[in-house]
Amino acid sequence: MTERKIRVRFAPSPTGALHIGGVRTALYNYLFARQHGGDMIFRIEDTDSNRFVPGAEEYIIESFKWLGIKFDEGVSFGGNYGPYRQSERREIYKQYVKQLLDNGKAYIAFDTPQELEEKRKGIPNFQYDASTRMLMNNSLTLGKEQTEALIAEGKQYVVRFLIEPNEEILVNDIIRGEVRVNSSVLDDKVLYKSADELPTYHLANIVDDHLMEVSHVIRGEEWLPSAPLHVLLYRAFGWEGTMPRFAHLPLLLKPDGNGKLSKRDGDRLGFPVFPLEWHDPKTGEISSGYRESGYLPEAVINFLALLGWNPGNNQELMTIDELIKLFDLSHCSKAGAKFDFEKGKWFNHEYILHKDNAELAEMFIPILKEHGIDAPKEKVTTVIGLMKDRVSFVKDLWETCKFFFVAPTAYDEKTKKKRWKECSGQQMLELADILETLDDFSLEHQEEVVMKWIADKGYGVGDIMNPFRLTLVGEGKGPHMFDISAVLGKEETIARIRRAVEVLK
Ligand code: GLU
């Protein structure tokens, strides 16, 4: 048998912002597809018009663009298996619904919501299945003629899947192994509704996976309960031979305690659960996003890749290419993965450390502009090189680095008390005079000259350096002193010293 081409799909329903768990699902599909030289499809499952949210589809596309997850075909990408939006595939589904009806694998049911409610009240643990379907209002009890008459009259109906009881269903899951379910626990699921002429999720999902030649269904654990029904649908259509392999990914769990990660956890603990900021068109509510919170997309990818999988050693930092090489679907964990957002911050910090300073400067310059500062890129790049090990986010560079761009106007009291001595003012003026004589204001040259002056005068190094820091920074923090003065330049350095001496007198 020739190997089947690997084809996977990410198939969100456009019901709102994309949850970070959905991003992880898409990422695993992407890694798997790339690893095998396969195709990744972007399908929109919008058959439930009640849950449709405008803007959600565009939001999802933009999210993946930001993250660098590329699709080979699908909505907005094109391809030979379209249309890729389920609402545009009505006619296709109708054919398959008809096939099931013609083969006796499905039937038409007219029960109204009220009738169903009554049955639920009257029959304990009511389920629409082999044990009850002959008590209901459907084509099996009414017969062909009456059914056709009702349809001709315009009565709305649904098509239900006829599930034979007591059959063993085997779901062979790459992550979970063999999951066996008895068909008697399933109900005769609604596959199609005449009211909107649309199939339900189950039918559309199976038909599309088949027609789009999907080889692997990689999705969240919440879909595992649907898998036995999906297996039965493949059987009913006679498609068992090309049924995709399933892989149900572990849940993302709350950072604290048990249970599924929710948006509320993010709000409560202060981290985003969406890739991009989301403006809910219905409620007007704005939810934070990883992009707007200052995360680098590479860091988010690396962080998510390890929520449910690891390379089998302690390696944590991996580029997307390494992830593609190392990822192993069969080694994903069955147990849920705790969403440790502090770890997410750590990843961002690491990616900032590894990122090119000039690229970070491009990101920091707009923030400087917001604070009214127009600094040359070379200076910003140098400052970032000196300071980036102190931050987890580009936006935090402002607080950490602002003294490079604005002179201090106040001086930290504690530092002043501890470091500014009787003779400090005089010594700082001497220092300013020494610096004044320098033509070469490089770090190395300043250091050489100043250290020699300190030694010649018999001053204590700390007695000079600590007040010097206070004059330039305004507090007792910061990198190496001559790094600071070299970046500030001769004029600014001397001006800051003289101003501080005035103020601290
Ligand atoms: N439309 C489903 C969702 O929103 C797809 C589930 C699946 O991948 O089969 O996640």
XYZ file of C-alpha atoms and ligand atoms in Angstrom:
515
model
C 0.000 0.000 0.000
C 1.366 3.396 -0.859
C 1.693 5.822 2.019
C -1.082 8.308 2.201
C -0.192 11.963 1.807
C -0.282 13.655 5.201
C -3.099 16.184 5.274
C -4.295 17.841 8.439
C -6.755 20.586 9.115
C -7.484 23.224 11.681
C -11.223 23.737 11.659
C -12.403 26.434 14.048
C -15.946 27.631 14.400
C -16.052 31.427 14.123
C -17.750 31.915 17.471
C -15.371 34.483 18.944
C -11.689 34.982 19.636
C -9.414 32.020 19.209
C -8.561 30.544 22.597
C -4.900 29.847 23.321
C -5.747 26.118 23.471
C -6.944 26.374 19.878
C -3.642 27.991 18.966
C -1.828 25.018 20.519
C -4.021 22.629 18.478
C -3.204 24.498 15.277
C 0.479 24.533 16.183
C 0.607 20.758 16.694
C -1.158 20.251 13.366
C 1.356 22.578 11.760
C 4.407 20.869 13.276
C 3.081 17.472 12.232
C 2.296 18.588 8.676
C 5.684 20.265 8.199
C 7.536 17.318 9.637
C 5.955 15.007 7.071
C 5.966 17.376 4.120
C 2.187 17.350 4.305
C -0.571 19.899 3.825
C -2.327 21.966 6.434
C -5.865 23.102 5.703
C -7.774 25.999 7.230
C -11.476 25.194 7.300
C -14.204 27.339 8.798
C -16.951 25.338 10.502
C -19.792 27.810 10.496
C -22.859 25.603 10.229
C -24.233 26.862 13.535
C -25.491 30.274 12.474
C -26.715 31.074 16.006
C -23.170 31.116 17.273
C -21.639 33.059 14.396
C -19.669 36.120 15.497
C -18.675 38.703 12.906
C -14.964 39.365 12.701
C -13.976 36.048 14.276
C -12.743 34.524 11.024
C -10.554 37.536 10.219
C -9.275 37.530 13.776
C -8.213 33.897 13.508
C -6.421 34.491 10.208
C -4.580 37.492 11.622
C -3.576 35.517 14.705
C -1.835 32.860 12.649
C -0.185 35.444 10.479
C 1.286 37.038 13.577
C 2.388 33.670 14.960
C 3.945 32.565 11.683
C 1.758 29.465 11.340
C 1.199 29.053 7.612
C -1.592 27.153 5.957
C -1.269 25.494 2.565
C -4.914 25.786 1.633
C -8.251 26.871 2.977
C -10.314 29.975 3.619
C -8.292 32.977 2.366
C -5.503 30.662 1.132
C -7.224 28.917 -1.800
C -6.705 25.304 -2.864
C -8.284 22.497 -4.858
C -10.708 21.169 -2.259
C -12.829 24.257 -1.712
C -14.971 25.951 -0.809
C -13.449 25.738 2.656
C -16.211 27.571 4.495
C -18.906 25.075 5.451
C -21.761 27.525 4.968
C -20.783 27.517 1.287
C -21.005 23.729 0.996
C -24.718 23.224 1.603
C -25.366 21.389 -1.651
C -22.489 18.993 -1.038
C -23.820 17.980 2.378
C -27.352 17.494 1.083
C -26.081 14.778 -1.247
C -24.510 12.904 1.634
C -27.540 13.279 3.863
C -29.589 11.791 1.042
C -27.132 8.912 0.718
C -27.589 8.008 4.388
C -31.372 8.273 4.110
C -31.463 6.129 0.958
C -29.324 3.462 2.624
C -31.434 3.360 5.753
C -28.592 4.707 7.887
C -30.548 7.780 8.855
C -34.187 8.807 9.167
C -36.359 11.877 9.254
C -37.786 13.121 12.539
C -40.501 15.705 13.113
C -40.552 15.871 16.910
C -40.959 19.425 18.101
C -38.939 20.766 21.031
C -42.118 20.529 23.185
C -42.666 16.892 22.249
C -39.084 16.067 23.072
C -39.399 17.880 26.380
C -42.487 15.843 27.281
C -40.701 12.590 26.541
C -37.784 13.721 28.677
C -40.204 14.302 31.532
C -42.069 11.025 31.004
C -39.188 8.620 30.409
C -36.355 8.443 32.947
C -32.952 9.064 31.340
C -34.620 9.619 28.010
C -32.315 9.347 25.033
C -33.412 9.349 21.392
C -32.085 5.922 20.427
C -33.001 2.320 19.593
C -35.022 2.000 22.793
C -37.199 5.057 22.176
C -37.183 5.931 18.506
C -40.258 3.802 17.783
C -42.206 5.957 20.262
C -41.392 9.125 18.403
C -42.656 11.178 15.547
C -40.390 10.091 12.700
C -40.246 8.386 9.335
C -39.749 5.019 11.004
C -43.078 5.258 12.832
C -45.018 7.301 10.290
C -44.029 5.453 7.137
C -42.815 6.736 3.821
C -46.032 8.247 2.477
C -46.946 10.223 5.529
C -43.381 11.465 5.888
C -43.356 12.699 2.322
C -46.741 14.338 2.814
C -45.538 16.200 5.889
C -42.434 17.426 4.094
C -44.556 18.519 1.118
C -46.735 20.451 3.556
C -43.647 22.356 4.636
C -43.234 20.813 8.072
C -39.721 21.291 9.425
C -37.688 18.215 10.233
C -34.287 16.968 11.207
C -32.349 13.998 9.930
C -31.149 11.657 12.649
C -28.398 9.073 12.463
C -29.754 5.572 13.062
C -27.397 4.021 15.542
C -27.567 0.242 15.941
C -27.339 -0.702 19.605
C -24.739 -2.981 21.148
C -22.025 -2.607 18.616
C -18.478 -2.155 19.719
C -16.873 0.991 18.402
C -13.113 1.228 18.407
C -11.423 4.602 18.304
C -7.750 4.134 17.664
C -6.159 7.270 18.989
C -2.464 8.031 18.488
C -2.236 9.634 21.926
C -4.875 7.751 23.902
C -4.494 4.308 22.403
C -7.562 2.155 21.832
C -10.744 3.672 23.179
C -13.702 1.280 23.083
C -17.300 2.400 23.368
C -20.565 0.492 23.110
C -22.890 2.097 20.577
C -25.847 1.789 22.990
C -24.584 4.785 24.956
C -24.925 7.025 21.915
C -28.101 8.768 20.853
C -29.414 9.152 17.313
C -27.580 12.408 16.666
C -29.140 15.095 14.531
C -27.136 15.348 11.310
C -29.182 17.870 9.366
C -31.840 20.498 9.959
C -34.348 21.458 7.300
C -34.937 24.826 8.959
C -31.591 26.260 7.825
C -30.806 23.565 5.264
C -27.522 22.965 7.018
C -25.877 19.902 8.467
C -24.742 19.816 12.072
C -21.100 19.823 13.072
C -20.793 16.020 13.021
C -21.938 15.426 9.479
C -20.161 18.406 7.955
C -16.962 17.553 9.799
C -16.893 13.935 8.577
C -17.909 14.698 5.005
C -15.289 17.433 4.741
C -12.499 15.404 6.283
C -13.320 12.703 3.749
C -13.618 14.964 0.715
C -10.553 16.995 1.699
C -8.602 13.745 2.099
C -7.610 14.510 5.658
C -5.225 11.851 6.936
C -5.003 12.888 10.603
C -7.493 14.587 12.868
C -5.492 16.340 15.583
C -7.759 18.236 17.942
C -8.520 19.026 21.547
C -9.614 16.431 24.055
C -13.055 18.003 24.264
C -13.818 16.335 20.933
C -12.953 12.832 22.099
C -16.576 12.049 23.093
C -17.597 12.765 19.489
C -15.055 10.377 18.031
C -17.104 7.132 18.366
C -19.980 8.775 16.523
C -17.550 9.909 13.851
C -16.233 6.366 13.460
C -19.813 5.151 12.977
C -20.397 7.820 10.359
C -17.337 6.696 8.418
C -18.722 3.160 8.574
C -22.171 4.276 7.439
C -20.676 5.955 4.403
C -18.408 2.996 3.676
C -15.297 5.124 4.158
C -13.553 3.085 6.859
C -10.636 2.446 4.509
C -9.677 6.119 4.388
C -10.765 7.111 7.864
C -8.270 9.627 9.305
C -6.170 8.676 12.305
C -7.263 10.481 15.464
C -5.088 12.269 17.981
C -6.858 13.995 20.866
C -4.595 16.483 22.599
C -4.530 16.942 26.371
C -6.482 19.771 27.942
C -4.833 22.979 29.037
C -5.418 23.284 32.770
C -5.673 26.263 35.109
C -2.313 27.496 36.430
C -3.642 26.931 39.945
C -5.919 24.116 40.947
C -7.769 21.712 38.706
C -9.996 22.156 35.728
C -9.828 23.561 32.277
C -8.109 26.875 31.617
C -10.727 29.551 31.062
C -10.784 33.194 30.153
C -11.764 33.932 33.734
C -8.460 32.441 34.946
C -6.647 34.864 32.690
C -8.647 37.816 34.013
C -8.188 36.662 37.585
C -4.445 36.042 37.385
C -3.572 38.685 34.824
C -2.520 36.958 31.634
C -4.058 36.802 28.155
C -5.842 33.699 26.881
C -6.119 35.028 23.325
C -3.319 35.516 20.798
C -4.444 39.038 19.844
C -6.499 41.615 21.664
C -10.176 40.861 21.069
C -13.006 43.349 20.910
C -16.206 41.429 21.472
C -18.698 42.872 18.969
C -21.672 41.850 21.116
C -20.658 42.961 24.586
C -18.046 45.554 23.641
C -15.702 43.879 26.094
C -11.994 44.079 25.277
C -9.785 41.120 26.144
C -6.008 41.306 26.187
C -3.867 39.473 23.670
C -0.347 38.061 23.676
C 0.668 40.375 20.841
C -0.505 43.555 22.559
C 0.937 42.403 25.890
C 4.389 42.440 24.338
C 5.050 38.772 23.681
C 7.239 37.782 20.788
C 5.447 35.290 18.525
C 8.443 32.918 18.598
C 8.251 32.830 22.391
C 4.527 32.062 22.359
C 5.099 29.236 19.870
C 7.893 27.712 21.946
C 5.893 28.010 25.160
C 2.762 26.421 23.667
C 4.703 23.628 21.972
C 5.740 22.356 25.399
C 2.219 22.308 26.846
C 1.451 18.656 26.245
C 4.660 17.511 24.634
C 8.397 17.607 25.309
C 11.424 16.383 23.389
C 12.229 13.754 26.012
C 15.117 15.676 27.543
C 15.345 18.961 29.383
C 15.663 21.107 26.313
C 13.184 23.977 26.474
C 14.335 26.568 23.982
C 13.636 25.435 20.453
C 13.261 27.305 17.202
C 10.318 26.470 15.003
C 12.624 24.393 12.770
C 13.853 22.396 15.736
C 10.271 21.899 16.881
C 9.329 20.621 13.432
C 12.191 18.159 13.583
C 11.667 16.979 17.152
C 7.883 17.030 17.558
C 6.372 13.610 18.060
C 2.621 13.283 18.066
C 2.750 9.821 19.612
C 4.636 11.232 22.595
C 2.080 13.847 23.545
C 0.873 13.397 27.087
C -2.562 12.081 27.940
C -2.698 14.108 31.123
C -3.727 17.748 30.998
C -0.987 20.376 30.828
C -0.900 23.101 33.455
C -0.878 26.522 31.865
C 2.077 28.052 33.667
C 1.982 31.652 32.470
C 5.036 32.581 34.538
C 6.868 30.137 32.329
C 5.435 31.997 29.363
C 7.073 35.184 30.657
C 10.330 33.329 31.108
C 10.193 32.216 27.483
C 9.642 35.777 26.391
C 12.617 36.925 28.437
C 14.781 34.240 26.835
C 13.651 35.198 23.356
C 14.406 38.857 24.047
C 17.911 37.850 25.146
C 18.413 35.930 21.920
C 16.840 38.469 19.620
C 18.926 40.881 17.602
C 19.290 44.244 19.380
C 18.561 46.241 16.243
C 15.288 44.351 15.760
C 14.347 45.016 19.363
C 15.212 48.682 18.796
C 12.643 48.776 15.977
C 10.068 47.609 18.500
C 11.184 49.977 21.245
C 11.418 53.147 19.146
C 7.613 53.569 18.891
C 7.384 53.276 22.681
C 10.060 55.965 23.062
C 8.089 58.123 20.632
C 5.003 57.729 22.800
C 7.078 59.269 25.586
C 8.102 62.103 23.335
C 11.608 60.822 22.687
C 13.183 60.768 19.278
C 16.445 58.873 19.702
C 18.784 57.631 16.984
C 18.487 53.927 16.287
C 22.166 53.244 17.084
C 21.768 54.668 20.547
C 18.571 52.686 21.165
C 20.295 49.528 19.928
C 23.226 50.044 22.289
C 20.953 50.732 25.248
C 18.980 47.555 24.518
C 22.196 45.567 24.411
C 23.058 46.873 27.883
C 19.622 46.470 29.449
C 17.618 43.696 27.828
C 18.698 41.053 30.313
C 16.625 42.945 32.891
C 13.232 42.735 31.197
C 10.690 40.160 30.054
C 8.868 42.495 27.666
C 9.976 45.179 25.244
C 7.548 47.623 26.831
C 9.289 47.199 30.205
C 12.427 48.648 28.646
C 10.980 52.134 29.155
C 11.005 52.047 32.955
C 14.353 50.270 33.021
C 16.107 52.437 30.436
C 14.492 55.845 30.550
C 17.478 57.478 32.272
C 19.403 56.980 29.036
C 16.948 59.285 27.322
C 15.825 61.730 30.022
C 18.055 63.289 32.666
C 16.991 62.694 36.253
C 15.144 65.608 37.847
C 14.993 64.045 41.283
C 17.494 61.948 43.179
C 16.601 58.894 45.209
C 16.627 59.850 48.896
C 17.914 56.542 50.219
C 20.797 56.438 47.802
C 21.578 60.037 48.539
C 21.715 59.402 52.281
C 23.927 56.413 51.871
C 26.212 57.503 49.032
C 26.420 61.288 48.865
C 29.029 62.410 51.339
C 30.349 65.821 52.457
C 33.056 65.801 49.829
C 30.957 64.235 47.033
C 29.983 67.538 45.439
C 33.570 68.705 45.221
C 34.770 65.343 43.916
C 32.060 65.259 41.248
C 33.089 68.692 40.037
C 36.665 67.451 39.809
C 35.412 64.445 37.860
C 33.503 66.690 35.492
C 36.690 68.670 34.891
C 38.630 65.496 34.152
C 35.979 64.303 31.726
C 35.985 67.719 30.117
C 39.592 67.127 28.982
C 38.761 63.920 27.093
C 38.554 63.915 23.324
C 38.025 60.194 23.199
C 34.893 59.535 25.247
C 34.883 55.780 24.686
C 34.148 53.536 27.594
C 37.723 52.213 27.680
C 39.393 55.581 27.559
C 37.150 57.143 30.209
C 37.723 54.198 32.466
C 41.482 54.384 32.084
C 41.688 58.116 32.760
C 39.196 58.211 35.619
C 40.672 55.197 37.385
C 44.126 56.728 37.177
C 42.805 60.026 38.581
C 41.124 58.155 41.465
C 44.349 56.299 42.241
C 46.493 59.435 41.996
C 44.189 61.282 44.358
C 43.942 58.356 46.740
C 40.123 58.430 46.597
C 38.031 55.329 47.284
C 36.616 53.848 44.071
C 33.174 53.456 45.638
C 33.209 57.037 46.932
C 33.495 58.253 43.359
C 31.480 55.677 41.455
C 28.387 55.700 43.673
C 27.835 59.462 43.594
C 28.722 59.437 39.874
C 25.887 56.922 39.346
C 23.486 59.045 41.353
C 24.237 62.069 39.155
C 23.615 60.242 35.888
C 20.817 57.817 36.828
C 19.132 59.517 39.753
C 19.274 56.309 41.783
C 21.637 53.528 42.717
C 20.832 51.188 39.846
C 21.949 50.534 36.307
C 24.692 48.864 34.322
C 28.436 49.572 34.402
C 29.067 53.316 34.942
C 31.235 53.960 31.922
C 28.733 52.105 29.730
C 26.205 54.701 30.803
C 28.431 57.718 30.360
C 29.679 56.461 26.975
C 26.098 56.183 25.716
C 25.110 59.584 27.139
C 28.134 61.236 25.586
C 30.496 63.832 26.960
C 28.231 66.858 26.970
C 25.231 65.185 28.568
C 27.348 63.349 31.143
C 29.046 66.525 32.297
C 25.780 68.478 32.294
C 24.132 65.823 34.468
C 27.027 65.855 36.934
C 26.950 69.626 37.303
C 23.184 69.759 37.645
C 23.214 67.071 40.343
C 25.885 68.898 42.294
C 23.691 72.010 42.248
C 20.588 70.162 43.379
C 22.262 67.952 45.996
C 24.230 70.791 47.629
N -15.277 23.142 14.663
C -14.642 22.376 15.683
C -13.972 23.372 16.628
O -14.438 24.451 16.726
C -13.673 21.407 15.077
C -13.366 20.212 15.893
C -12.558 19.251 15.079
O -11.377 19.556 14.855
O -13.099 18.241 14.627
O -12.984 23.123 17.263
